mmCIF file of C-alpha atoms in Angstrom:
data_model
loop_
_atom_site.group_PDB
_atom_site.id
_atom_site.type_symbol
_atom_site.label_atom_id
_atom_site.label_comp_id
_atom_site.label_asym_id
_atom_site.label_seq_id
_atom_site.Cartn_x
_atom_site.Cartn_y
_atom_site.Cartn_z
ATOM 1 C CA GLN A 1 21.826 11.115 22.205
ATOM 2 C CA LYS A 2 21.255 7.869 20.344
ATOM 3 C CA GLU A 3 19.514 8.012 16.980
ATOM 4 C CA VAL A 4 17.087 5.315 18.120
ATOM 5 C CA GLU A 5 15.914 4.896 21.704
ATOM 6 C CA GLN A 6 14.260 1.788 23.046
ATOM 7 C CA ASP A 7 13.370 0.918 26.635
ATOM 8 C CA PRO A 8 15.377 -2.197 27.576
ATOM 9 C CA GLY A 9 12.704 -3.591 29.904
ATOM 10 C CA PRO A 10 12.234 -6.278 30.960
ATOM 11 C CA LEU A 11 8.514 -6.019 30.331
ATOM 12 C CA SER A 12 6.592 -8.769 32.145
ATOM 13 C CA VAL A 13 2.953 -9.448 31.239
ATOM 14 C CA PRO A 14 0.474 -12.275 31.862
ATOM 15 C CA GLU A 15 -0.489 -14.592 29.034
ATOM 16 C CA GLY A 16 -3.271 -13.125 26.901
ATOM 17 C CA ALA A 17 -2.326 -9.492 27.557
ATOM 18 C CA ILE A 18 -1.898 -6.879 24.864
ATOM 19 C CA VAL A 19 1.730 -5.824 24.656
ATOM 20 C CA SER A 20 2.949 -2.452 23.443
ATOM 21 C CA LEU A 21 6.602 -2.029 22.472
ATOM 22 C CA ASN A 22 7.957 1.332 21.373
ATOM 23 C CA CYS A 23 10.895 3.156 19.846
ATOM 24 C CA THR A 24 11.604 6.832 19.387
ATOM 25 C CA TYR A 25 14.034 8.253 16.879
ATOM 26 C CA SER A 26 15.623 11.563 16.021
ATOM 27 C CA ASN A 27 16.392 11.354 12.285
ATOM 28 C CA SER A 28 13.446 12.657 10.264
ATOM 29 C CA ALA A 29 14.946 11.059 7.122
ATOM 30 C CA PHE A 30 14.060 7.536 8.289
ATOM 31 C CA GLN A 31 11.510 5.975 5.951
ATOM 32 C CA TYR A 32 11.816 2.223 6.527
ATOM 33 C CA PHE A 33 10.854 0.777 9.905
ATOM 34 C CA MET A 34 11.345 -2.805 11.007
ATOM 35 C CA TRP A 35 10.716 -4.959 14.051
ATOM 36 C CA TYR A 36 12.908 -7.988 14.670
ATOM 37 C CA ARG A 37 12.351 -10.698 17.285
ATOM 38 C CA GLN A 38 15.398 -12.289 18.882
ATOM 39 C CA TYR A 39 15.285 -15.348 21.105
ATOM 40 C CA SER A 40 18.103 -15.773 23.589
ATOM 41 C CA ARG A 41 21.435 -16.531 21.905
ATOM 42 C CA LYS A 42 19.848 -16.674 18.454
ATOM 43 C CA GLY A 43 19.874 -14.387 15.440
ATOM 44 C CA PRO A 44 17.080 -11.824 15.011
ATOM 45 C CA GLU A 45 14.218 -12.637 12.641
ATOM 46 C CA LEU A 46 12.191 -10.028 10.780
ATOM 47 C CA LEU A 47 8.664 -9.697 12.170
ATOM 48 C CA MET A 48 7.268 -6.565 10.583
ATOM 49 C CA TYR A 49 8.379 -4.138 7.912
ATOM 50 C CA THR A 50 6.708 -0.788 7.248
ATOM 51 C CA TYR A 51 7.473 1.899 4.744
ATOM 52 C CA SER A 52 6.719 5.487 5.798
ATOM 53 C CA SER A 53 3.735 6.163 8.058
ATOM 54 C CA GLY A 54 0.662 4.181 8.977
ATOM 55 C CA ASN A 55 -0.309 0.796 10.350
ATOM 56 C CA LYS A 56 0.426 -2.715 9.237
ATOM 57 C CA GLU A 57 -1.194 -5.830 10.641
ATOM 58 C CA ASP A 58 -0.023 -9.435 10.452
ATOM 59 C CA GLY A 59 -1.910 -11.916 12.587
ATOM 60 C CA ARG A 60 -1.500 -10.959 16.239
ATOM 61 C CA PHE A 61 1.063 -8.272 15.404
ATOM 62 C CA THR A 62 0.406 -4.646 14.457
ATOM 63 C CA ALA A 63 3.120 -2.138 13.608
ATOM 64 C CA GLN A 64 2.420 1.584 13.798
ATOM 65 C CA VAL A 65 4.539 4.452 12.568
ATOM 66 C CA ASP A 66 3.943 8.074 13.583
ATOM 67 C CA LYS A 67 6.500 10.116 11.690
ATOM 68 C CA SER A 68 5.239 13.423 13.048
ATOM 69 C CA SER A 69 6.123 12.263 16.565
ATOM 70 C CA LYS A 70 9.121 10.159 15.439
ATOM 71 C CA TYR A 71 7.617 7.203 17.270
ATOM 72 C CA ILE A 72 6.996 3.614 16.245
ATOM 73 C CA SER A 73 5.129 0.874 18.051
ATOM 74 C CA LEU A 74 4.617 -2.866 17.881
ATOM 75 C CA PHE A 75 1.445 -4.290 19.416
ATOM 76 C CA ILE A 76 1.082 -7.970 20.225
ATOM 77 C CA ARG A 77 -2.454 -9.202 20.884
ATOM 78 C CA ASP A 78 -3.257 -12.315 22.914
ATOM 79 C CA SER A 79 0.378 -12.637 23.972
ATOM 80 C CA GLN A 80 1.761 -16.144 24.412
ATOM 81 C CA PRO A 81 4.708 -17.476 26.453
ATOM 82 C CA SER A 82 6.361 -18.231 23.093
ATOM 83 C CA ASP A 83 6.412 -14.468 22.455
ATOM 84 C CA SER A 84 8.983 -14.113 25.263
ATOM 85 C CA ALA A 85 12.014 -12.696 23.485
ATOM 86 C CA THR A 86 13.882 -9.464 22.863
ATOM 87 C CA TYR A 87 12.276 -7.161 20.311
ATOM 88 C CA LEU A 88 14.551 -4.906 18.286
ATOM 89 C CA CYS A 89 13.360 -1.970 16.260
ATOM 90 C CA ALA A 90 15.403 -0.913 13.243
ATOM 91 C CA MET A 91 15.106 1.872 10.721
ATOM 92 C CA SER A 92 16.817 3.386 7.716
ATOM 93 C CA ALA A 93 16.627 6.418 5.470
ATOM 94 C CA ALA A 94 15.457 6.151 1.888
ATOM 95 C CA ASP A 95 18.757 7.489 0.585
ATOM 96 C CA SER A 96 21.100 5.151 2.467
ATOM 97 C CA SER A 97 22.618 2.149 0.763
ATOM 98 C CA TYR A 98 23.246 0.067 3.841
ATOM 99 C CA LYS A 99 22.731 2.031 7.029
ATOM 100 C CA LEU A 100 20.276 0.244 9.266
ATOM 101 C CA ILE A 101 20.099 1.710 12.754
ATOM 102 C CA PHE A 102 18.996 -0.698 15.468
ATOM 103 C CA GLY A 103 17.502 0.015 18.865
ATOM 104 C CA SER A 104 19.043 -1.767 21.821
ATOM 105 C CA GLY A 105 16.018 -4.046 22.219
ATOM 106 C CA THR A 106 13.209 -4.556 24.740
ATOM 107 C CA ARG A 107 13.107 -7.846 26.598
ATOM 108 C CA LEU A 108 9.564 -9.228 26.886
ATOM 109 C CA LEU A 109 8.485 -11.963 29.283
ATOM 110 C CA VAL A 110 4.997 -13.437 28.945
ATOM 111 C CA ARG A 111 4.033 -15.350 32.086
ATOM 112 C CA PRO A 112 1.812 -18.448 31.720
ATOM 113 C CA ASP B 1 16.342 -25.317 3.751
ATOM 114 C CA GLY B 2 17.778 -21.967 2.757
ATOM 115 C CA GLY B 3 19.517 -19.961 5.387
ATOM 116 C CA ILE B 4 22.684 -18.658 6.952
ATOM 117 C CA THR B 5 25.067 -20.897 8.849
ATOM 118 C CA GLN B 6 27.508 -19.459 11.340
ATOM 119 C CA SER B 7 30.217 -21.447 13.020
ATOM 120 C CA PRO B 8 31.413 -22.054 15.595
ATOM 121 C CA LYS B 9 28.629 -21.268 18.058
ATOM 122 C CA TYR B 10 31.179 -20.487 20.790
ATOM 123 C CA LEU B 11 34.762 -19.355 20.319
ATOM 124 C CA PHE B 12 37.509 -18.461 22.758
ATOM 125 C CA ARG B 13 40.418 -16.217 21.905
ATOM 126 C CA LYS B 14 43.749 -16.002 23.648
ATOM 127 C CA GLU B 15 45.503 -12.670 23.897
ATOM 128 C CA GLY B 16 47.413 -11.821 20.733
ATOM 129 C CA GLN B 17 45.573 -14.421 18.692
ATOM 130 C CA ASN B 18 43.598 -13.911 15.488
ATOM 131 C CA VAL B 19 40.380 -15.885 15.170
ATOM 132 C CA THR B 20 38.063 -16.382 12.196
ATOM 133 C CA LEU B 21 34.287 -16.665 12.311
ATOM 134 C CA SER B 22 32.622 -18.501 9.474
ATOM 135 C CA CYS B 23 29.448 -17.406 7.663
ATOM 136 C CA GLU B 24 27.882 -19.318 4.767
ATOM 137 C CA GLN B 25 24.566 -18.592 3.022
ATOM 138 C CA ASN B 26 22.593 -20.558 0.431
ATOM 139 C CA LEU B 27 19.963 -17.885 -0.192
ATOM 140 C CA ASN B 28 21.698 -16.612 -3.341
ATOM 141 C CA HIS B 29 21.868 -13.148 -1.771
ATOM 142 C CA ASP B 30 24.318 -10.615 -3.132
ATOM 143 C CA ALA B 31 24.766 -8.623 0.081
ATOM 144 C CA MET B 32 26.255 -9.906 3.320
ATOM 145 C CA TYR B 33 26.946 -8.190 6.634
ATOM 146 C CA TRP B 34 28.680 -8.651 9.954
ATOM 147 C CA TYR B 35 27.187 -7.116 13.096
ATOM 148 C CA ARG B 36 28.423 -7.032 16.652
ATOM 149 C CA GLN B 37 25.938 -7.195 19.564
ATOM 150 C CA ASP B 38 26.886 -6.150 23.079
ATOM 151 C CA PRO B 39 24.523 -6.274 26.080
ATOM 152 C CA GLY B 40 22.315 -3.195 26.229
ATOM 153 C CA GLN B 41 23.419 -1.946 22.829
ATOM 154 C CA GLY B 42 21.932 -2.146 19.395
ATOM 155 C CA LEU B 43 23.547 -4.114 16.622
ATOM 156 C CA ARG B 44 26.569 -2.319 15.214
ATOM 157 C CA LEU B 45 27.785 -2.847 11.668
ATOM 158 C CA ILE B 46 31.367 -4.073 11.294
ATOM 159 C CA TYR B 47 31.665 -4.751 7.559
ATOM 160 C CA TYR B 48 29.364 -5.336 4.636
ATOM 161 C CA SER B 49 29.768 -6.670 1.112
ATOM 162 C CA GLN B 50 27.576 -5.765 -1.836
ATOM 163 C CA ILE B 51 29.041 -8.322 -4.190
ATOM 164 C CA VAL B 52 31.847 -10.845 -4.551
ATOM 165 C CA ASN B 53 35.351 -9.397 -4.172
ATOM 166 C CA ASP B 54 33.981 -6.155 -2.739
ATOM 167 C CA PHE B 55 33.480 -5.084 0.872
ATOM 168 C CA GLN B 56 33.123 -1.851 2.803
ATOM 169 C CA LYS B 57 33.845 -0.798 6.366
ATOM 170 C CA GLY B 58 30.944 -0.264 8.688
ATOM 171 C CA ASP B 59 30.860 1.805 11.863
ATOM 172 C CA ILE B 60 33.278 -0.288 13.936
ATOM 173 C CA ALA B 61 35.687 -1.948 11.475
ATOM 174 C CA GLU B 62 38.902 -1.341 13.429
ATOM 175 C CA GLY B 63 40.478 -4.605 14.543
ATOM 176 C CA TYR B 64 38.468 -6.713 12.098
ATOM 177 C CA SER B 65 39.021 -7.968 8.557
ATOM 178 C CA VAL B 66 36.844 -9.776 6.016
ATOM 179 C CA SER B 67 37.013 -11.398 2.599
ATOM 180 C CA ARG B 68 34.379 -12.200 -0.011
ATOM 181 C CA GLU B 69 35.912 -14.642 -2.476
ATOM 182 C CA LYS B 70 32.678 -16.545 -3.023
ATOM 183 C CA LYS B 71 29.079 -15.344 -3.103
ATOM 184 C CA GLU B 72 28.127 -17.842 -0.404
ATOM 185 C CA SER B 73 30.877 -17.066 2.076
ATOM 186 C CA PHE B 74 31.823 -14.003 4.136
ATOM 187 C CA PRO B 75 34.286 -14.906 6.926
ATOM 188 C CA LEU B 76 35.201 -12.406 9.628
ATOM 189 C CA THR B 77 38.643 -12.344 11.256
ATOM 190 C CA VAL B 78 38.952 -10.754 14.675
ATOM 191 C CA THR B 79 42.558 -9.642 14.883
ATOM 192 C CA SER B 80 44.752 -9.061 17.912
ATOM 193 C CA ALA B 81 44.278 -5.331 17.295
ATOM 194 C CA GLN B 82 40.683 -5.640 18.536
ATOM 195 C CA LYS B 83 41.200 -5.036 22.241
ATOM 196 C CA ASN B 84 37.662 -5.731 23.381
ATOM 197 C CA PRO B 85 36.459 -8.622 21.222
ATOM 198 C CA THR B 86 34.048 -10.255 23.672
ATOM 199 C CA ALA B 87 30.618 -9.990 22.039
ATOM 200 C CA PHE B 88 27.938 -11.859 20.127
ATOM 201 C CA TYR B 89 28.682 -11.720 16.382
ATOM 202 C CA LEU B 90 25.901 -11.942 13.843
ATOM 203 C CA CYS B 91 26.190 -12.534 10.126
ATOM 204 C CA ALA B 92 23.321 -11.424 7.894
ATOM 205 C CA SER B 93 22.396 -11.250 4.231
ATOM 206 C CA SER B 94 19.901 -9.482 1.991
ATOM 207 C CA ILE B 95 19.000 -9.802 -1.680
ATOM 208 C CA THR B 96 20.904 -6.587 -2.393
ATOM 209 C CA VAL B 97 22.356 -3.826 -0.248
ATOM 210 C CA THR B 98 19.484 -1.538 -1.224
ATOM 211 C CA ALA B 99 17.049 -4.145 0.120
ATOM 212 C CA ASN B 100 18.792 -4.275 3.471
ATOM 213 C CA GLU B 101 15.588 -3.557 5.356
ATOM 214 C CA LYS B 102 14.883 -7.299 5.033
ATOM 215 C CA LEU B 103 17.866 -8.951 6.618
ATOM 216 C CA PHE B 104 18.225 -12.658 7.240
ATOM 217 C CA PHE B 105 20.446 -13.489 10.190
ATOM 218 C CA GLY B 106 22.494 -16.487 11.210
ATOM 219 C CA SER B 107 22.376 -17.915 14.746
ATOM 220 C CA GLY B 108 25.435 -16.037 15.888
ATOM 221 C CA THR B 109 28.860 -16.777 17.363
ATOM 222 C CA GLN B 110 29.685 -15.883 20.960
ATOM 223 C CA LEU B 111 33.324 -14.846 21.176
ATOM 224 C CA SER B 112 35.013 -14.677 24.563
ATOM 225 C CA VAL B 113 38.541 -13.858 25.651
ATOM 226 C CA LEU B 114 40.487 -16.374 27.744
#
C-alpha cells in the first residue's frame, strides 16, 4: 500500500464548476500538507501549503486537512480552462529533514 | 527573475553512455534536490544536498551520481548502471532542507533511451 493515494483521473468538468481533488494517506505522523499544480511537461508549482488540520483559502482555492480521517482535499471554485493541469498532493512529517511524499497526481480537464 | 534552470529540455542516451543533466538556481537556496517522475507515479527522490560539498542519497539513488561544488549548481549524472533511465527529471530547491515543504522546481528534462 502506498503511503499517499491519489486518484489519477482524468477528471473532466465544465467551466465554472466546483472541483474537488483528494488524497488519502496512511502515516499519522504527517503534519505538513501541500498541493502542487503541474502543467504538461513543466515543473510543479506550489499552490497551497497547510500545517496540521483545518482549512486554508487563497482566492479560488481552498485546502482542507482532516487528520482524523487521514484525508486532504483541494477545492477549486469557478474553475477555468487554465486550471487544466495535473494536481499533486505532497506531505511530510514534522520530524523528517527532507522526506516529502508525493501522490501520483490527478489530471484535471476544464472544458470551455 | 529568480528561478531554477534545467538543461537540456530533452536528452537521449545511448546504451552504456553516461549523461549529465544540468540544474542551476539563482534563488540563493541552500538545499537542492533531484526527483524522478514516471507516468502514474509520484515524484521519487534521487539525491538531495543540504549545503555545498554535501549530498545524501534519496530513495532511488542507484545508477545516479551528483556533485555540489557551487551553491548555485547541482548536476545529476545518469550512469550506465541505471538500466531504466527513461523518465522526466525534475530539479528543485528550498531555502533549507527543513523548509522543504516549499519547493521550487525547474521545468524538467525528459530523458529517453535510443
